[in-house]
PDB file of C-alpha atoms in Angstrom:
ATOM      1  CA  MET A   1      11.791   4.585   3.733  1.00 78.00           C
ATOM      2  CA  SER A   2       9.055   6.994   2.724  1.00 80.00           C
ATOM      3  CA  GLY A   3       5.575   6.055   1.572  1.00 81.00           C
ATOM      4  CA  VAL A   4       6.470   7.492  -1.828  1.00 86.00           C
ATOM      5  CA  ASP A   5       9.492   5.169  -1.994  1.00 90.00           C
ATOM      6  CA  VAL A   6       7.310   2.177  -1.103  1.00 91.00           C
ATOM      7  CA  ALA A   7       4.749   3.134  -3.752  1.00 91.00           C
ATOM      8  CA  ASP A   8       7.483   3.591  -6.362  1.00 95.00           C
ATOM      9  CA  THR A   9       8.923   0.185  -5.475  1.00 96.00           C
ATOM     10  CA  VAL A  10       5.526  -1.520  -5.865  1.00 95.00           C
ATOM     11  CA  LEU A  11       4.940   0.188  -9.210  1.00 95.00           C
ATOM     12  CA  GLN A  12       8.396  -0.815 -10.420  1.00 96.00           C
ATOM     13  CA  LEU A  13       7.909  -4.447  -9.357  1.00 96.00           C
ATOM     14  CA  CYS A  14       4.515  -4.484 -11.098  1.00 94.00           C
ATOM     15  CA  LYS A  15       6.086  -2.928 -14.198  1.00 94.00           C
ATOM     16  CA  LYS A  16       3.634  -0.032 -13.970  1.00 92.00           C
ATOM     17  CA  PRO A  17       4.357   3.659 -14.646  1.00 92.00           C
ATOM     18  CA  ARG A  18       4.942   6.013 -11.734  1.00 90.00           C
ATOM     19  CA  SER A  19       2.178   8.170 -13.198  1.00 87.00           C
ATOM     20  CA  LEU A  20      -0.327   5.796 -11.526  1.00 86.00           C
ATOM     21  CA  LYS A  21       0.727   7.190  -8.160  1.00 86.00           C
ATOM     22  CA  GLN A  22      -1.568   9.989  -7.040  1.00 77.00           C
ATOM     23  CA  PHE A  23      -1.289  12.371  -4.128  1.00 74.00           C
ATOM     24  CA  VAL A  24      -4.470  13.265  -2.288  1.00 68.00           C
ATOM     25  CA  LYS A  25      -4.709  16.502  -0.318  1.00 66.00           C
ATOM     26  CA  ALA A  26      -7.145  15.039   2.201  1.00 60.00           C
ATOM     27  CA  ARG A  27      -4.434  12.653   3.364  1.00 58.00           C
ATOM     28  CA  ALA A  28      -1.494  15.035   3.591  1.00 58.00           C
ATOM     29  CA  GLY A  29       0.753  13.763   6.371  1.00 60.00           C
ATOM     30  CA  HIS A  30      -1.612  10.884   7.120  1.00 66.00           C
ATOM     31  CA  ASP A  31       0.947   8.266   6.064  1.00 64.00           C
ATOM     32  CA  TYR A  32       3.331   9.223   8.860  1.00 64.00           C
ATOM     33  CA  ARG A  33       1.086   7.234  11.185  1.00 64.00           C
ATOM     34  CA  TYR A  34       2.179   4.074   9.372  1.00 68.00           C
ATOM     35  CA  ALA A  35       5.899   4.764   9.521  1.00 71.00           C
ATOM     36  CA  LEU A  36       7.955   2.462  11.720  1.00 78.00           C
ATOM     37  CA  ASP A  37      10.990   3.619  13.625  1.00 82.00           C
ATOM     38  CA  THR A  38      13.130   0.686  14.707  1.00 86.00           C
ATOM     39  CA  ARG A  39      15.802   2.712  16.511  1.00 89.00           C
ATOM     40  CA  ARG A  40      14.421   1.674  19.893  1.00 90.00           C
ATOM     41  CA  THR A  41      14.051  -2.023  19.088  1.00 92.00           C
ATOM     42  CA  ARG A  42      17.512  -2.565  17.617  1.00 92.00           C
ATOM     43  CA  PRO A  43      19.349  -2.071  20.939  1.00 94.00           C
ATOM     44  CA  LEU A  44      17.135  -4.873  22.277  1.00 95.00           C
ATOM     45  CA  GLY A  45      18.525  -7.200  19.620  1.00 95.00           C
ATOM     46  CA  TRP A  46      15.845  -6.966  16.960  1.00 93.00           C
ATOM     47  CA  GLU A  47      17.068  -6.867  13.372  1.00 92.00           C
ATOM     48  CA  PRO A  48      15.026  -7.295  10.204  1.00 91.00           C
ATOM     49  CA  GLN A  49      15.389 -10.752   8.695  1.00 94.00           C
ATOM     50  CA  VAL A  50      14.541  -9.695   5.133  1.00 96.00           C
ATOM     51  CA  LYS A  51      15.947  -6.691   3.299  1.00 94.00           C
ATOM     52  CA  PHE A  52      13.375  -4.182   2.064  1.00 93.00           C
ATOM     53  CA  ALA A  53      13.842  -4.879  -1.654  1.00 94.00           C
ATOM     54  CA  GLU A  54      13.536  -8.644  -1.204  1.00 97.00           C
ATOM     55  CA  GLY A  55      10.557  -8.327   1.136  1.00 96.00           C
ATOM     56  CA  MET A  56       8.761  -6.102  -1.353  1.00 96.00           C
ATOM     57  CA  ARG A  57       9.552  -8.506  -4.191  1.00 97.00           C
ATOM     58  CA  GLN A  58       8.131 -11.413  -2.155  1.00 97.00           C
ATOM     59  CA  THR A  59       5.042  -9.417  -1.159  1.00 96.00           C
ATOM     60  CA  VAL A  60       4.217  -8.324  -4.712  1.00 95.00           C
ATOM     61  CA  ALA A  61       4.808 -11.877  -5.960  1.00 96.00           C
ATOM     62  CA  TRP A  62       2.372 -13.195  -3.336  1.00 95.00           C
ATOM     63  CA  TYR A  63      -0.343 -10.726  -4.381  1.00 92.00           C
ATOM     64  CA  VAL A  64       0.172 -11.577  -8.048  1.00 92.00           C
ATOM     65  CA  LYS A  65      -0.043 -15.301  -7.307  1.00 95.00           C
ATOM     66  CA  ASN A  66      -3.047 -14.928  -4.987  1.00 92.00           C
ATOM     67  CA  ASP A  67      -5.143 -12.397  -6.863  1.00 88.00           C
ATOM     68  CA  ALA A  68      -8.356 -14.372  -6.231  1.00 86.00           C
ATOM     69  CA  TRP A  69      -7.834 -13.760  -2.492  1.00 85.00           C
ATOM     70  CA  TRP A  70      -7.804  -9.970  -2.765  1.00 82.00           C
ATOM     71  CA  ARG A  71      -9.904  -9.256  -5.857  1.00 79.00           C
ATOM     72  CA  HIS A  72     -13.213 -10.254  -4.277  1.00 75.00           C
ATOM     73  CA  ARG A  73     -12.411  -7.974  -1.335  1.00 75.00           C
ATOM     74  CA  LYS A  74     -12.736  -4.970  -3.673  1.00 78.00           C
ATOM     75  CA  SER A  75     -16.515  -5.259  -3.510  1.00 79.00           C
ATOM     76  CA  GLU A  76     -19.039  -2.440  -3.807  1.00 81.00           C
ATOM     77  CA  GLU A  77     -19.072  -2.247  -0.002  1.00 83.00           C
ATOM     78  CA  PHE A  78     -15.309  -1.625  -0.056  1.00 81.00           C
ATOM     79  CA  TRP A  79     -15.701   1.218  -2.559  1.00 79.00           C
ATOM     80  CA  LYS A  80     -18.603   2.720  -0.592  1.00 82.00           C
ATOM     81  CA  PHE A  81     -16.270   2.917   2.398  1.00 82.00           C
ATOM     82  CA  TYR A  82     -13.658   4.723   0.298  1.00 76.00           C
ATOM     83  CA  ARG A  83     -16.164   7.165  -1.148  1.00 77.00           C
ATOM     84  CA  ARG A  84     -17.373   7.955   2.362  1.00 80.00           C
ATOM     85  CA  ASN A  85     -13.955   8.271   4.021  1.00 77.00           C
ATOM     86  CA  TYR A  86     -11.522   9.490   1.399  1.00 73.00           C
ATOM     87  CA  THR A  87     -12.883  12.668  -0.065  1.00 69.00           C
ATOM     88  CA  GLY A  88     -10.653  14.409  -2.558  1.00 67.00           C
ATOM     89  CA  LEU A  89      -9.715  11.291  -4.482  1.00 66.00           C
ATOM     90  CA  PRO A  90      -9.390  11.799  -8.244  1.00 65.00           C
ATOM     91  CA  ASP A  91     -12.523  10.882 -10.213  1.00 66.00           C
ATOM     92  CA  ASN A  92     -10.803   7.866 -11.767  1.00 67.00           C
ATOM     93  CA  ALA A  93      -9.539   6.480  -8.428  1.00 66.00           C
ATOM     94  CA  ILE A  94     -12.760   4.617  -7.584  1.00 65.00           C
ATOM     95  CA  PRO A  95     -14.715   2.451  -9.997  1.00 65.00           C
ATOM     96  CA  THR A  96     -18.230   3.702 -10.708  1.00 63.00           C
ATOM     97  CA  ALA A  97     -19.769   0.264 -11.149  1.00 56.00           C
TER      98      ALA A  97
END
């Protein structure tokens, strides 16, 4: 499952247009660090307990239900970090106030 597929799934579950997804040159290839390869764990008996689509549905539902938990985490300090570390973001990607 690619990062693009995950992003598209989140947007679909949130009933948002795919046009909200933006690619940033400064992070080209960066997302591969987050990819999981379970080929080596499956022979040991590990299997996912939740299918991707259902897990994503549950995750998005949790964030919708618990918006007070994550909204306050998007503080000015959070955005300062992004401005400092993610150059190349579109102008509208980070709030100005």
